[in-house]
Each structure stands twice: as structure tokens, then as C-alpha cells.
GROMACS .gro file of C-alpha atoms in nm:
model
  472
    1MET     CA    1   4.265 -19.001   7.166
    2ILE     CA    2   4.104 -18.660   7.109
    3SER     CA    3   4.291 -18.427   6.880
    4LYS     CA    4   4.373 -18.070   6.970
    5ARG     CA    5   4.112 -17.937   6.719
    6GLU     CA    6   3.831 -18.143   6.874
    7ALA     CA    7   3.940 -18.042   7.221
    8PHE     CA    8   3.936 -17.678   7.122
    9PHE     CA    9   3.583 -17.691   6.984
   10LYS     CA   10   3.460 -17.887   7.286
   11SER     CA   11   3.614 -17.640   7.529
   12GLU     CA   12   3.425 -17.327   7.632
   13ALA     CA   13   3.581 -17.051   7.429
   14PRO     CA   14   3.440 -16.703   7.361
   15SER     CA   15   3.195 -16.702   7.073
   16THR     CA   16   3.278 -16.497   6.765
   17LYS     CA   17   2.915 -16.399   6.728
   18PHE     CA   18   2.839 -16.040   6.826
   19ASP     CA   19   2.702 -16.024   7.179
   20PRO     CA   20   2.480 -15.716   7.237
   21SER     CA   21   2.531 -15.747   7.612
   22LEU     CA   22   2.891 -15.634   7.563
   23ARG     CA   23   2.779 -15.296   7.424
   24GLU     CA   24   2.751 -15.130   7.764
   25ARG     CA   25   3.066 -15.274   7.916
   26ASP     CA   26   3.293 -15.032   7.722
   27GLY     CA   27   3.607 -15.232   7.719
   28LYS     CA   28   3.561 -15.467   8.017
   29ALA     CA   29   3.599 -15.764   7.785
   30GLU     CA   30   3.940 -15.641   7.671
   31LYS     CA   31   4.055 -15.608   8.032
   32GLN     CA   32   3.964 -15.968   8.099
   33ASP     CA   33   4.163 -16.091   7.801
   34LYS     CA   34   4.483 -16.252   7.921
   35PRO     CA   35   4.804 -16.185   7.725
   36LEU     CA   36   4.941 -16.450   7.495
   37THR     CA   37   5.228 -16.662   7.614
   38SER     CA   38   5.531 -16.736   7.405
   39LYS     CA   39   5.380 -17.067   7.298
   40GLU     CA   40   5.049 -16.906   7.204
   41ASN     CA   41   5.195 -16.626   6.998
   42GLY     CA   42   5.405 -16.858   6.789
   43HIS     CA   43   5.754 -16.787   6.919
   44GLY     CA   44   5.770 -17.119   7.107
   45ARG     CA   45   5.629 -17.335   6.832
   46PHE     CA   46   5.870 -17.256   6.549
   47PRO     CA   47   6.242 -17.172   6.553
   48GLY     CA   48   6.302 -16.799   6.538
   49GLY     CA   49   5.931 -16.726   6.586
   50ARG     CA   50   5.848 -16.783   6.215
   51MET     CA   51   5.625 -17.034   6.046
   52PRO     CA   52   5.801 -17.265   5.800
   53GLY     CA   53   5.737 -17.182   5.438
   54SER     CA   54   5.629 -16.856   5.279
   55ARG     CA   55   5.253 -16.921   5.254
   56LEU     CA   56   4.995 -16.905   5.533
   57ASP     CA   57   4.739 -17.174   5.599
   58PRO     CA   58   4.398 -17.020   5.518
   59ASN     CA   59   4.216 -17.266   5.748
   60LYS     CA   60   4.440 -17.232   6.050
   61SER     CA   61   4.258 -17.295   6.379
   62LEU     CA   62   4.337 -17.109   6.700
   63GLU     CA   63   4.454 -17.276   7.020
   64GLY     CA   64   4.327 -17.003   7.249
   65TYR     CA   65   4.135 -16.676   7.274
   66VAL     CA   66   4.310 -16.399   7.080
   67GLY     CA   67   4.056 -16.117   7.115
   68PHE     CA   68   3.952 -16.010   6.767
   69ALA     CA   69   3.605 -16.150   6.842
   70ASN     CA   70   3.554 -15.820   7.023
   71LEU     CA   71   3.589 -15.616   6.700
   72PRO     CA   72   3.208 -15.582   6.657
   73ASN     CA   73   3.193 -15.419   6.999
   74GLN     CA   74   3.459 -15.167   6.897
   75VAL     CA   75   3.272 -15.087   6.578
   76TYR     CA   76   2.949 -15.054   6.774
   77ARG     CA   77   3.095 -14.814   7.031
   78LYS     CA   78   3.251 -14.599   6.756
   79SER     CA   79   2.925 -14.590   6.558
   80VAL     CA   80   2.717 -14.498   6.864
   81LYS     CA   81   2.958 -14.219   6.952
   82LYS     CA   82   2.955 -14.079   6.599
   83GLY     CA   83   2.582 -14.119   6.540
   84PHE     CA   84   2.401 -14.191   6.216
   85GLU     CA   85   2.263 -13.982   5.931
   86PHE     CA   86   1.968 -14.063   5.710
   87THR     CA   87   1.801 -13.852   5.442
   88LEU     CA   88   1.444 -13.939   5.354
   89MET     CA   89   1.255 -13.775   5.067
   90VAL     CA   90   0.876 -13.779   5.052
   91VAL     CA   91   0.710 -13.705   4.718
   92GLY     CA   92   0.343 -13.703   4.631
   93GLU     CA   93   0.042 -13.487   4.569
   94SER     CA   94  -0.096 -13.269   4.848
   95GLY     CA   95  -0.346 -13.428   5.084
   96LEU     CA   96  -0.213 -13.785   5.069
   97GLY     CA   97  -0.098 -13.790   5.433
   98LYS     CA   98   0.279 -13.747   5.387
   99SER     CA   99   0.327 -13.535   5.701
  100THR     CA  100   0.111 -13.764   5.913
  101LEU     CA  101   0.301 -14.072   5.797
  102ILE     CA  102   0.640 -13.916   5.876
  103ASN     CA  103   0.520 -13.827   6.226
  104SER     CA  104   0.389 -14.182   6.269
  105LEU     CA  105   0.712 -14.344   6.146
  106PHE     CA  106   0.937 -14.172   6.398
  107LEU     CA  107   0.683 -14.121   6.680
  108SER     CA  108   0.769 -13.752   6.681
  109ASP     CA  109   0.595 -13.433   6.575
  110LEU     CA  110   0.829 -13.339   6.292
  111TYR     CA  111   0.538 -13.143   6.148
  112SER     CA  112   0.333 -12.949   6.401
  113ALA     CA  113   0.120 -12.635   6.430
  114GLU     CA  114   0.436 -12.421   6.442
  115TYR     CA  115   0.582 -12.597   6.137
  116PRO     CA  116   0.289 -12.743   5.939
  117GLY     CA  117   0.313 -13.003   5.669
  118PRO     CA  118   0.335 -12.922   5.298
  119SER     CA  119  -0.039 -12.952   5.234
  120LYS     CA  120  -0.124 -12.694   5.502
  121ARG     CA  121   0.111 -12.421   5.380
  122HIS     CA  122  -0.007 -12.122   5.181
  123ASN     CA  123   0.278 -12.141   4.930
  124LYS     CA  124   0.222 -12.450   4.716
  125THR     CA  125   0.492 -12.386   4.455
  126LEU     CA  126   0.721 -12.677   4.382
  127GLN     CA  127   1.025 -12.612   4.596
  128ILE     CA  128   1.251 -12.838   4.797
  129ASN     CA  129   1.220 -12.795   5.174
  130PRO     CA  130   1.471 -13.002   5.376
  131THR     CA  131   1.411 -13.036   5.750
  132GLN     CA  132   1.671 -13.162   5.999
  133VAL     CA  133   1.573 -13.333   6.324
  134LEU     CA  134   1.799 -13.500   6.582
  135LEU     CA  135   1.637 -13.813   6.727
  136ARG     CA  136   1.766 -14.024   7.018
  137GLU     CA  137   1.663 -14.375   7.109
  138GLY     CA  138   1.841 -14.612   7.348
  139GLY     CA  139   2.161 -14.406   7.352
  140VAL     CA  140   2.178 -14.397   6.970
  141GLN     CA  141   2.128 -14.064   6.793
  142LEU     CA  142   2.000 -14.028   6.439
  143LYS     CA  143   2.021 -13.705   6.242
  144LEU     CA  144   1.718 -13.734   6.018
  145ASN     CA  145   1.684 -13.513   5.711
  146VAL     CA  146   1.331 -13.505   5.572
  147VAL     CA  147   1.299 -13.355   5.224
  148ASP     CA  148   0.948 -13.269   5.107
  149THR     CA  149   0.812 -13.121   4.783
  150PRO     CA  150   0.504 -12.911   4.875
  151GLY     CA  151   0.358 -12.840   4.532
  152PHE     CA  152   0.437 -13.159   4.343
  153GLY     CA  153   0.161 -13.255   4.100
  154ASP     CA  154  -0.073 -12.972   4.207
  155ALA     CA  155  -0.027 -12.746   3.903
  156VAL     CA  156  -0.247 -12.745   3.595
  157ASP     CA  157   0.059 -12.812   3.376
  158ASN     CA  158   0.295 -13.060   3.546
  159SER     CA  159   0.549 -13.071   3.265
  160ASN     CA  160   0.903 -13.117   3.398
  161CYS     CA  161   0.782 -13.093   3.758
  162TRP     CA  162   1.040 -13.358   3.851
  163GLU     CA  163   1.337 -13.139   3.753
  164PRO     CA  164   1.368 -12.964   4.093
  165VAL     CA  165   1.379 -13.306   4.260
  166THR     CA  166   1.643 -13.449   4.025
  167ASN     CA  167   1.848 -13.129   4.049
  168PHE     CA  168   1.836 -13.148   4.428
  169ILE     CA  169   1.955 -13.511   4.433
  170ASP     CA  170   2.234 -13.436   4.185
  171SER     CA  171   2.341 -13.130   4.385
  172LYS     CA  172   2.384 -13.344   4.699
  173PHE     CA  173   2.591 -13.595   4.500
  174GLU     CA  174   2.798 -13.305   4.366
  175GLU     CA  175   2.856 -13.168   4.717
  176TYR     CA  176   2.972 -13.508   4.840
  177LEU     CA  177   3.200 -13.556   4.537
  178ASN     CA  178   3.358 -13.213   4.587
  179ALA     CA  179   3.415 -13.288   4.955
  180GLU     CA  180   3.586 -13.615   4.864
  181SER     CA  181   3.804 -13.452   4.599
  182LYS     CA  182   3.953 -13.188   4.831
  183VAL     CA  183   4.313 -13.215   4.942
  184ASN     CA  184   4.219 -13.168   5.308
  185ARG     CA  185   3.917 -13.389   5.347
  186LYS     CA  186   3.721 -13.327   5.663
  187SER     CA  187   3.422 -13.512   5.801
  188SER     CA  188   3.141 -13.336   5.616
  189PRO     CA  189   2.773 -13.426   5.665
  190ASP     CA  190   2.630 -13.683   5.426
  191ASN     CA  191   2.316 -13.521   5.284
  192ARG     CA  192   2.272 -13.759   4.992
  193VAL     CA  193   1.912 -13.873   4.952
  194GLN     CA  194   1.908 -14.239   5.057
  195CYS     CA  195   1.540 -14.318   5.018
  196CYS     CA  196   1.241 -14.171   4.837
  197LEU     CA  197   0.890 -14.257   4.956
  198TYR     CA  198   0.663 -14.201   4.658
  199PHE     CA  199   0.295 -14.166   4.754
  200ILE     CA  200   0.041 -14.302   4.506
  201ALA     CA  201  -0.319 -14.181   4.521
  202PRO     CA  202  -0.562 -14.463   4.614
  203THR     CA  203  -0.759 -14.444   4.289
  204GLY     CA  204  -0.766 -14.818   4.233
  205HIS     CA  205  -0.706 -14.773   3.858
  206GLY     CA  206  -0.327 -14.795   3.842
  207LEU     CA  207  -0.049 -14.541   3.806
  208LYS     CA  208  -0.096 -14.199   3.653
  209PRO     CA  209   0.133 -14.086   3.366
  210LEU     CA  210   0.298 -13.844   3.612
  211ASP     CA  211   0.375 -14.131   3.852
  212ILE     CA  212   0.536 -14.338   3.577
  213GLU     CA  213   0.741 -14.051   3.435
  214PHE     CA  214   0.862 -13.939   3.778
  215MET     CA  215   0.980 -14.285   3.884
  216LYS     CA  216   1.151 -14.340   3.547
  217ARG     CA  217   1.341 -14.014   3.595
  218LEU     CA  218   1.456 -14.101   3.946
  219HIS     CA  219   1.499 -14.478   3.961
  220ASP     CA  220   1.872 -14.458   3.875
  221LYS     CA  221   1.939 -14.179   4.126
  222VAL     CA  222   1.768 -14.287   4.448
  223ASN     CA  223   1.603 -14.587   4.616
  224ILE     CA  224   1.232 -14.556   4.537
  225ILE     CA  225   0.978 -14.720   4.768
  226PRO     CA  226   0.621 -14.686   4.633
  227LEU     CA  227   0.341 -14.637   4.887
  228ILE     CA  228  -0.035 -14.649   4.850
  229ALA     CA  229  -0.153 -14.354   5.055
  230LYS     CA  230  -0.471 -14.359   5.264
  231ALA     CA  231  -0.518 -14.732   5.221
  232ASP     CA  232  -0.821 -14.724   5.452
  233THR     CA  233  -1.024 -14.594   5.156
  234LEU     CA  234  -0.983 -14.932   4.979
  235THR     CA  235  -1.130 -15.270   5.066
  236PRO     CA  236  -0.885 -15.561   5.109
  237GLU     CA  237  -0.979 -15.701   4.767
  238GLU     CA  238  -0.941 -15.360   4.599
  239CYS     CA  239  -0.606 -15.310   4.771
  240ARG     CA  240  -0.471 -15.646   4.649
  241ASP     CA  241  -0.586 -15.581   4.292
  242PHE     CA  242  -0.443 -15.228   4.304
  243LYS     CA  243  -0.104 -15.362   4.419
  244LYS     CA  244  -0.096 -15.613   4.134
  245THR     CA  245  -0.184 -15.343   3.882
  246ILE     CA  246   0.091 -15.114   4.013
  247LEU     CA  247   0.354 -15.389   4.005
  248ASN     CA  248   0.254 -15.487   3.652
  249GLU     CA  249   0.283 -15.127   3.532
  250ILE     CA  250   0.620 -15.087   3.706
  251GLU     CA  251   0.750 -15.399   3.533
  252LYS     CA  252   0.599 -15.298   3.199
  253ASN     CA  253   0.765 -14.954   3.208
  254GLN     CA  254   1.097 -15.104   3.329
  255ILE     CA  255   1.102 -14.900   3.648
  256ARG     CA  256   1.360 -15.016   3.903
  257ILE     CA  257   1.233 -14.972   4.257
  258TYR     CA  258   1.428 -15.068   4.570
  259GLU     CA  259   1.510 -15.441   4.572
  260PHE     CA  260   1.561 -15.625   4.898
  261PRO     CA  261   1.904 -15.790   4.935
  262ASP     CA  262   1.937 -16.168   4.921
  263VAL     CA  263   2.003 -16.347   5.251
  264GLU     CA  264   2.116 -16.700   5.328
  265ASP     CA  265   1.941 -16.742   5.663
  266GLU     CA  266   1.613 -16.930   5.619
  267GLU     CA  267   1.437 -16.735   5.893
  268GLU     CA  268   1.543 -16.400   5.750
  269ASN     CA  269   1.458 -16.522   5.402
  270GLY     CA  270   1.105 -16.600   5.518
  271MET     CA  271   1.065 -16.252   5.670
  272LEU     CA  272   1.206 -16.098   5.354
  273LYS     CA  273   0.959 -16.289   5.140
  274LYS     CA  274   0.670 -16.152   5.349
  275LEU     CA  275   0.803 -15.799   5.302
  276LYS     CA  276   0.829 -15.844   4.925
  277GLU     CA  277   0.468 -15.960   4.912
  278ARG     CA  278   0.353 -15.633   5.068
  279VAL     CA  279   0.521 -15.406   4.809
  280PRO     CA  280   0.388 -15.147   4.731
  281PHE     CA  281   0.307 -15.078   5.095
  282ALA     CA  282  -0.052 -14.974   5.161
  283VAL     CA  283  -0.022 -14.746   5.464
  284VAL     CA  284  -0.234 -14.545   5.703
  285GLY     CA  285  -0.081 -14.282   5.930
  286SER     CA  286  -0.204 -14.142   6.261
  287ASN     CA  287  -0.058 -14.036   6.596
  288ARG     CA  288  -0.394 -14.026   6.772
  289VAL     CA  289  -0.411 -14.278   7.059
  290MET     CA  290  -0.747 -14.434   7.139
  291GLU     CA  291  -0.870 -14.728   7.343
  292VAL     CA  292  -1.001 -15.037   7.167
  293ASN     CA  293  -1.117 -15.337   7.372
  294GLY     CA  294  -0.926 -15.211   7.674
  295LYS     CA  295  -0.605 -15.163   7.475
  296LYS     CA  296  -0.454 -14.831   7.373
  297VAL     CA  297  -0.367 -14.819   7.003
  298ARG     CA  298  -0.288 -14.560   6.739
  299GLY     CA  299  -0.556 -14.542   6.479
  300ARG     CA  300  -0.830 -14.356   6.296
  301GLN     CA  301  -1.190 -14.355   6.419
  302TYR     CA  302  -1.470 -14.415   6.170
  303PRO     CA  303  -1.844 -14.469   6.223
  304TRP     CA  304  -1.801 -14.836   6.135
  305GLY     CA  305  -1.493 -14.898   6.352
  306VAL     CA  306  -1.128 -14.816   6.411
  307VAL     CA  307  -0.838 -14.860   6.166
  308GLU     CA  308  -0.531 -14.950   6.373
  309VAL     CA  309  -0.205 -14.812   6.240
  310ASP     CA  310   0.017 -15.080   6.398
  311ASN     CA  311  -0.198 -15.372   6.285
  312LEU     CA  312  -0.074 -15.567   5.981
  313GLN     CA  313  -0.426 -15.693   5.917
  314HIS     CA  314  -0.543 -15.336   5.859
  315ASN     CA  315  -0.248 -15.189   5.665
  316ASP     CA  316   0.126 -15.228   5.592
  317PHE     CA  317   0.253 -14.945   5.813
  318LEU     CA  318   0.428 -15.175   6.059
  319ALA     CA  319   0.604 -15.365   5.778
  320LEU     CA  320   0.716 -15.036   5.621
  321ARG     CA  321   0.854 -14.906   5.950
  322ASP     CA  322   1.039 -15.230   6.025
  323MET     CA  323   1.188 -15.238   5.676
  324LEU     CA  324   1.278 -14.871   5.662
  325ILE     CA  325   1.418 -14.827   6.013
  326ARG     CA  326   1.489 -15.159   6.185
  327THR     CA  327   1.614 -15.393   5.913
  328HIS     CA  328   1.710 -15.216   5.589
  329MET     CA  329   1.816 -14.859   5.674
  330GLN     CA  330   2.185 -14.949   5.648
  331ASP     CA  331   2.125 -15.134   5.321
  332LEU     CA  332   1.953 -14.824   5.180
  333ARG     CA  333   2.261 -14.623   5.277
  334ASP     CA  334   2.492 -14.883   5.121
  335VAL     CA  335   2.299 -14.901   4.794
  336THR     CA  336   2.302 -14.520   4.771
  337ASN     CA  337   2.677 -14.508   4.828
  338ASN     CA  338   2.784 -14.813   4.626
  339VAL     CA  339   2.539 -14.796   4.335
  340HIS     CA  340   2.370 -14.460   4.278
  341TYR     CA  341   2.657 -14.239   4.395
  342GLU     CA  342   2.920 -14.449   4.215
  343ASN     CA  343   2.720 -14.428   3.891
  344TYR     CA  344   2.699 -14.050   3.927
  345ARG     CA  345   3.070 -14.028   4.014
  346TYR     CA  346   3.172 -14.244   3.716
  347LYS     CA  347   2.962 -14.042   3.471
  348LYS     CA  348   3.090 -13.717   3.615
  349LEU     CA  349   3.458 -13.811   3.600
  350ALA     CA  350   3.430 -13.989   3.264
  351ASN     CA  351   3.236 -13.720   3.080
  352VAL     CA  352   3.357 -13.395   3.229
  353SER     CA  353   3.686 -13.400   3.037
  354ALA     CA  354   3.510 -13.496   2.714
  355THR     CA  355   3.273 -13.203   2.763
  356ASP     CA  356   3.548 -12.956   2.849
  357GLY     CA  357   3.780 -13.084   2.575
  358LYS     CA  358   3.555 -12.990   2.285
  359VAL     CA  359   3.681 -12.719   2.054
  360LYS     CA  360   3.459 -12.451   1.909
  361ASP     CA  361   3.380 -12.642   1.588
  362GLY     CA  362   3.245 -12.936   1.791
  363SER     CA  363   3.532 -13.178   1.734
  364ARG     CA  364   3.736 -13.329   2.017
  365LYS     CA  365   4.100 -13.276   2.084
  366PRO     CA  366   4.335 -13.565   1.999
  367GLN     CA  367   4.465 -13.593   2.357
  368ASP     CA  368   4.110 -13.643   2.489
  369THR     CA  369   4.055 -13.979   2.322
  370ASN     CA  370   4.203 -14.173   2.615
  371THR     CA  371   4.087 -13.939   2.892
  372ALA     CA  372   3.809 -14.165   3.013
  373ASP     CA  373   4.060 -14.446   3.067
  374SER     CA  374   4.318 -14.233   3.251
  375ASP     CA  375   4.369 -14.209   3.622
  376PRO     CA  376   4.108 -13.988   3.793
  377LEU     CA  377   4.375 -13.775   3.965
  378THR     CA  378   4.560 -13.723   3.636
  379GLN     CA  379   4.230 -13.644   3.468
  380MET     CA  380   4.143 -13.391   3.736
  381GLU     CA  381   4.486 -13.229   3.701
  382GLU     CA  382   4.438 -13.197   3.324
  383GLU     CA  383   4.094 -13.052   3.377
  384ARG     CA  384   4.241 -12.803   3.625
  385LYS     CA  385   4.502 -12.692   3.369
  386GLU     CA  386   4.240 -12.655   3.099
  387HIS     CA  387   4.025 -12.458   3.339
  388ARG     CA  388   4.314 -12.225   3.419
  389GLN     CA  389   4.381 -12.170   3.048
  390LYS     CA  390   4.015 -12.093   2.991
  391MET     CA  391   4.018 -11.850   3.281
  392LYS     CA  392   4.326 -11.671   3.141
  393LYS     CA  393   4.165 -11.650   2.798
  394MET     CA  394   3.843 -11.517   2.945
  395GLU     CA  395   4.041 -11.267   3.153
  396ALA     CA  396   4.226 -11.139   2.842
  397GLU     CA  397   3.898 -11.108   2.652
  398MET     CA  398   3.739 -10.923   2.941
  399GLU     CA  399   4.036 -10.685   2.965
  400GLN     CA  400   4.011 -10.616   2.592
  401VAL     CA  401   3.640 -10.549   2.620
  402PHE     CA  402   3.707 -10.327   2.921
  403GLU     CA  403   3.964 -10.122   2.729
  404ILE     CA  404   3.723 -10.076   2.439
  405LYS     CA  405   3.450  -9.966   2.678
  406VAL     CA  406   3.687  -9.722   2.849
  407LYS     CA  407   3.792  -9.572   2.515
  408GLU     CA  408   3.431  -9.530   2.409
  409LYS     CA  409   3.350  -9.365   2.739
  410MET     CA  410   3.649  -9.130   2.715
  411GLN     CA  411   3.549  -9.032   2.361
  412LYS     CA  412   3.196  -8.958   2.478
  413LEU     CA  413   3.334  -8.745   2.761
  414LYS     CA  414   3.558  -8.554   2.519
  415ASP     CA  415   3.268  -8.493   2.279
  416SER     CA  416   3.048  -8.373   2.562
  417GLU     CA  417   3.328  -8.146   2.689
  418THR     CA  418   3.376  -7.994   2.340
  419ASP     CA  419   3.004  -7.938   2.308
  420LEU     CA  420   2.994  -7.770   2.649
  421GLN     CA  421   3.285  -7.542   2.556
  422ARG     CA  422   3.117  -7.444   2.227
  423ARG     CA  423   2.793  -7.364   2.404
  424ALA     CA  424   2.984  -7.166   2.669
  425GLU     CA  425   3.155  -6.956   2.404
  426GLN     CA  426   2.825  -6.890   2.228
  427MET     CA  427   2.669  -6.780   2.553
  428LYS     CA  428   2.971  -6.561   2.628
  429LYS     CA  429   2.946  -6.387   2.288
  430SER     CA  430   2.575  -6.340   2.336
  431LEU     CA  431   2.632  -6.186   2.678
  432GLU     CA  432   2.902  -5.950   2.544
  433GLN     CA  433   2.671  -5.841   2.262
  434GLN     CA  434   2.392  -5.774   2.508
  435LYS     CA  435   2.637  -5.581   2.727
  436ALA     CA  436   2.745  -5.363   2.432
  437GLU     CA  437   2.382  -5.292   2.341
  438LEU     CA  438   2.304  -5.196   2.698
  439GLU     CA  439   2.609  -4.969   2.710
  440GLN     CA  440   2.494  -4.789   2.393
  441LYS     CA  441   2.148  -4.750   2.536
  442ARG     CA  442   2.295  -4.609   2.857
  443ILE     CA  443   2.504  -4.352   2.666
  444ALA     CA  444   2.202  -4.251   2.459
  445PHE     CA  445   1.995  -4.217   2.773
  446LEU     CA  446   2.256  -3.999   2.941
  447GLU     CA  447   2.275  -3.774   2.630
  448GLU     CA  448   1.898  -3.736   2.625
  449LYS     CA  449   1.902  -3.656   2.994
  450ARG     CA  450   2.168  -3.388   2.949
  451LEU     CA  451   1.974  -3.229   2.665
  452TRP     CA  452   1.653  -3.236   2.860
  453GLU     CA  453   1.817  -3.085   3.165
  454SER     CA  454   1.974  -2.807   2.955
  455GLN     CA  455   1.639  -2.723   2.795
  456ASN     CA  456   1.457  -2.722   3.125
  457LYS     CA  457   1.723  -2.495   3.279
  458GLY     CA  458   1.679  -2.230   3.001
  459ASP     CA  459   1.301  -2.234   3.045
  460GLU     CA  460   1.337  -2.183   3.420
  461ASN     CA  461   1.565  -1.882   3.375
  462MET     CA  462   1.318  -1.710   3.139
  463THR     CA  463   1.034  -1.774   3.382
  464LEU     CA  464   1.225  -1.612   3.668
  465LYS     CA  465   1.300  -1.302   3.460
  466LYS     CA  466   0.934  -1.255   3.374
  467ASN     CA  467   0.833  -1.293   3.735
  468LYS     CA  468   1.081  -1.026   3.841
  469LYS     CA  469   0.954  -0.777   3.576
  470SER     CA  470   0.598  -0.830   3.688
  471LEU     CA  471   0.691  -0.746   4.047
  472PHE     CA  472   0.844  -0.413   3.960
   0.00000   0.00000   0.00000
């Protein structure tokens, strides 16, 4: 006699494996689900509708279709409606084909004549230039953020040229942490850098000191994927030797690049092994379509032949695109969130109180000894109180300085006013003295005029008398 368990597995029941064909039905599967009867939901099997005992059987088999097998479809519909975000950083010297490779990866002109790539811009200073593009494919939208560094490695002195990149990555972690710590958390965009494509010049002699130092500075902040740029300049033998040299130097300098996750499926494990063998990826980028043997391909034309971009025998572009977009994009996002961001968050929350709790002589306060082990919310509340106290102290100091400045200014104004009054009085005395001198001169002038007029009048009278005598 066949048991109920064997009968259940032999019967045709809905598979729990995610069926992509259900993506476009939008709930038709739920409508076809029939409701559970009293026997199926448990009320008819046990008295009072409860299972005997207080513990559940972890290996309990179902006697019918419940419906939770449709959960992947619900998650899929919600994810498609919300869309996805991915931030990709490209770092490397100018002229290594970064812009061309980005255009080739997403089959879109992210860099064009209106918005040229970093190597074609006049300003080559090291500055971070994020670019946002909304891509749609098969009803799924992806908000792609491309972050490029135009002047990286082009200066004569490249000391600390990685600091703008590390500061940018930390600033995005800080923005995300602040958004999470708010009381009213809203859906804010996730601009954390989830992958960094580092372009290595195809010298064939190994990594430069700048390459090693840059990757050592960033390997604990972002997923680094090393690329050999312009791989068509190397022969297959040179490319293989160059890859081995790069991997040996990465291992020697203890640089942690992106590691592929372990899988249990043999088929996926085989594909993953092939991907690991191609690291670092030797790539060639081009969006130019040409015809080769009656087949249209993307490639680069040379006098000796054509290098096909989408041909794994010519370069690793196809493997890079499959890994970056088709198979491991979500894992890159998960590693960023669960590893790099969590490390930054732990260091930030564990050390911020120790940094703020230092007194002026450099010693720590007694209550800060157990701060790192306290609850993050309690720690944040203590930090907020300390911050408020510091702000009050700074405000009092600023008010005191302001009062001193005001007093000094008032004293200067009083001194200038006294000086002006003294100078005004001096000028007034000088004017009065000049007025008195002029008055004396005027009186003297009038006296001289009177005397002169009196003398001239006597002379005129004598002249008239003489004239009269001469007439008679």
C-alpha cells in the first residue's frame, strides 16, 4: 500500500522552483489557487484546530498546494516595479579605453561627442565625475551610476592621488549611514560604490607601484576587479604571462580583489572556475559594427585582421560582461552592503565616541571605557548630548569673544571721536584767530582810507581857490 507521502510526491503538484513564465501573469497563479478546506488547514485533523504538543515538526510534508511557492513571483514583481541601482567606478590612466569599454558593456553611448570621455576633456585634474543613466531592458530598469576619475595617474607627482577616490567612497557610505540613522527614514537612493574596474596598462612587465598602492588603499572599501586594458596589443602568450605576473604581485602584496562566491551546483561551479581562470580580465572595447565572413560583429579593424569584442578567443570582454551584469551584479551589491559597508559602519560607531570623548590632555573619560560595547542607539544619544554640550561651550566662548571685540571697537570709536573733537576745537580757534586778524586789518584799512580822503579833500579845496583867483 502506498503511503500518503509517496502519493503526494508522485502526484502532479506545483513545483517550488521559480518559474520565469509566471512573471508576466501578475497574479493569475494566485487566482487559480483554491482555498484550503477545514481538513487541509488543520482544523479537521486535530481537536480544537491545534497540533498536539508544543513543538513543530521541522520536516513536516504538505498534503496539498498552499501557495507560498509563488513568493519568488511576488518578489520579482516588486523588484521590477522598484527598479535596480548600481554604481560602477572606473579608475585608470588616460587613454586606456575606459569610456569605450563602458559604452561596450551597456551597448549605449554613455560617453558621446556631447559628453566626451575623461581622456578627451581639456581639464585633466583629478576630480570625481559621477554620471547617472537610466537603462531599460526587457521591462527592467537599471539606474546606472558611472564614476570616473579623469586625471588619475597623469600628473608628474602622483603622491596621494588616491585620496579623492577614497574620500568619495567614504562620503557615500556616510550619506547612507546618516539616512539610516534618521528617525523618519525614507527611501533614499543607494549611491554606494559597488564595483571598481581598475584598468592596468598593457606593459607586460607587471604592476606599477601606483597600481599596487591604489589597490591596497581601496581593497577594504570596494570590490576591485582588475582589467588589462587594450589587450589586443599583447600576444596570447604575453597575455597569459602578464596575468600570472599580476596575480603573483597581488598575492605577494596581500591585495584582496573581488572573490567569486562558492556554489554547490556542479554546472555553475564549472562556469565559475572558467571565470576565475580569466582574472584579471584582458579586454578590448569597441562599438563599431563590421562584417566578418558574412556575419556582423563588433570589433576593431587592423591591417592583419579583425579583433572581435564578443569573441572569448580574442579577449575576455564577454566573460567580464556576463560576470558583471548577468551573474554577479547582485553579489557585488550584497558584498558591498554586508562586508564593506558593515565594516565602515562598525568602525564609525565604535570609534566616534572614543574620538569625541577625549579630553584636552589626551586622556579618555572614565565613562567612555565601555562605549564601544554599548547599544548603538544609547551610544548615539550620548554622542548627541556631548555634541550639545560642546555646542553650548563653543557658543559661550564665541559670545565672550564677541563682547571683547565689541568693547575694543567701542573704545576705538570713542578715541576717534575724541580726536575729532580736539581737531575741531583747534580748527575753531585757528579760524577765530584769523577772523580777529582780519577784523584788525579791516579797521586799519578804514582808518587809512578816512585819513587819505581827508587829505585829498583839503588839497582839492586849495586847488579850487587858486583857480578862482586866477580867473579874476
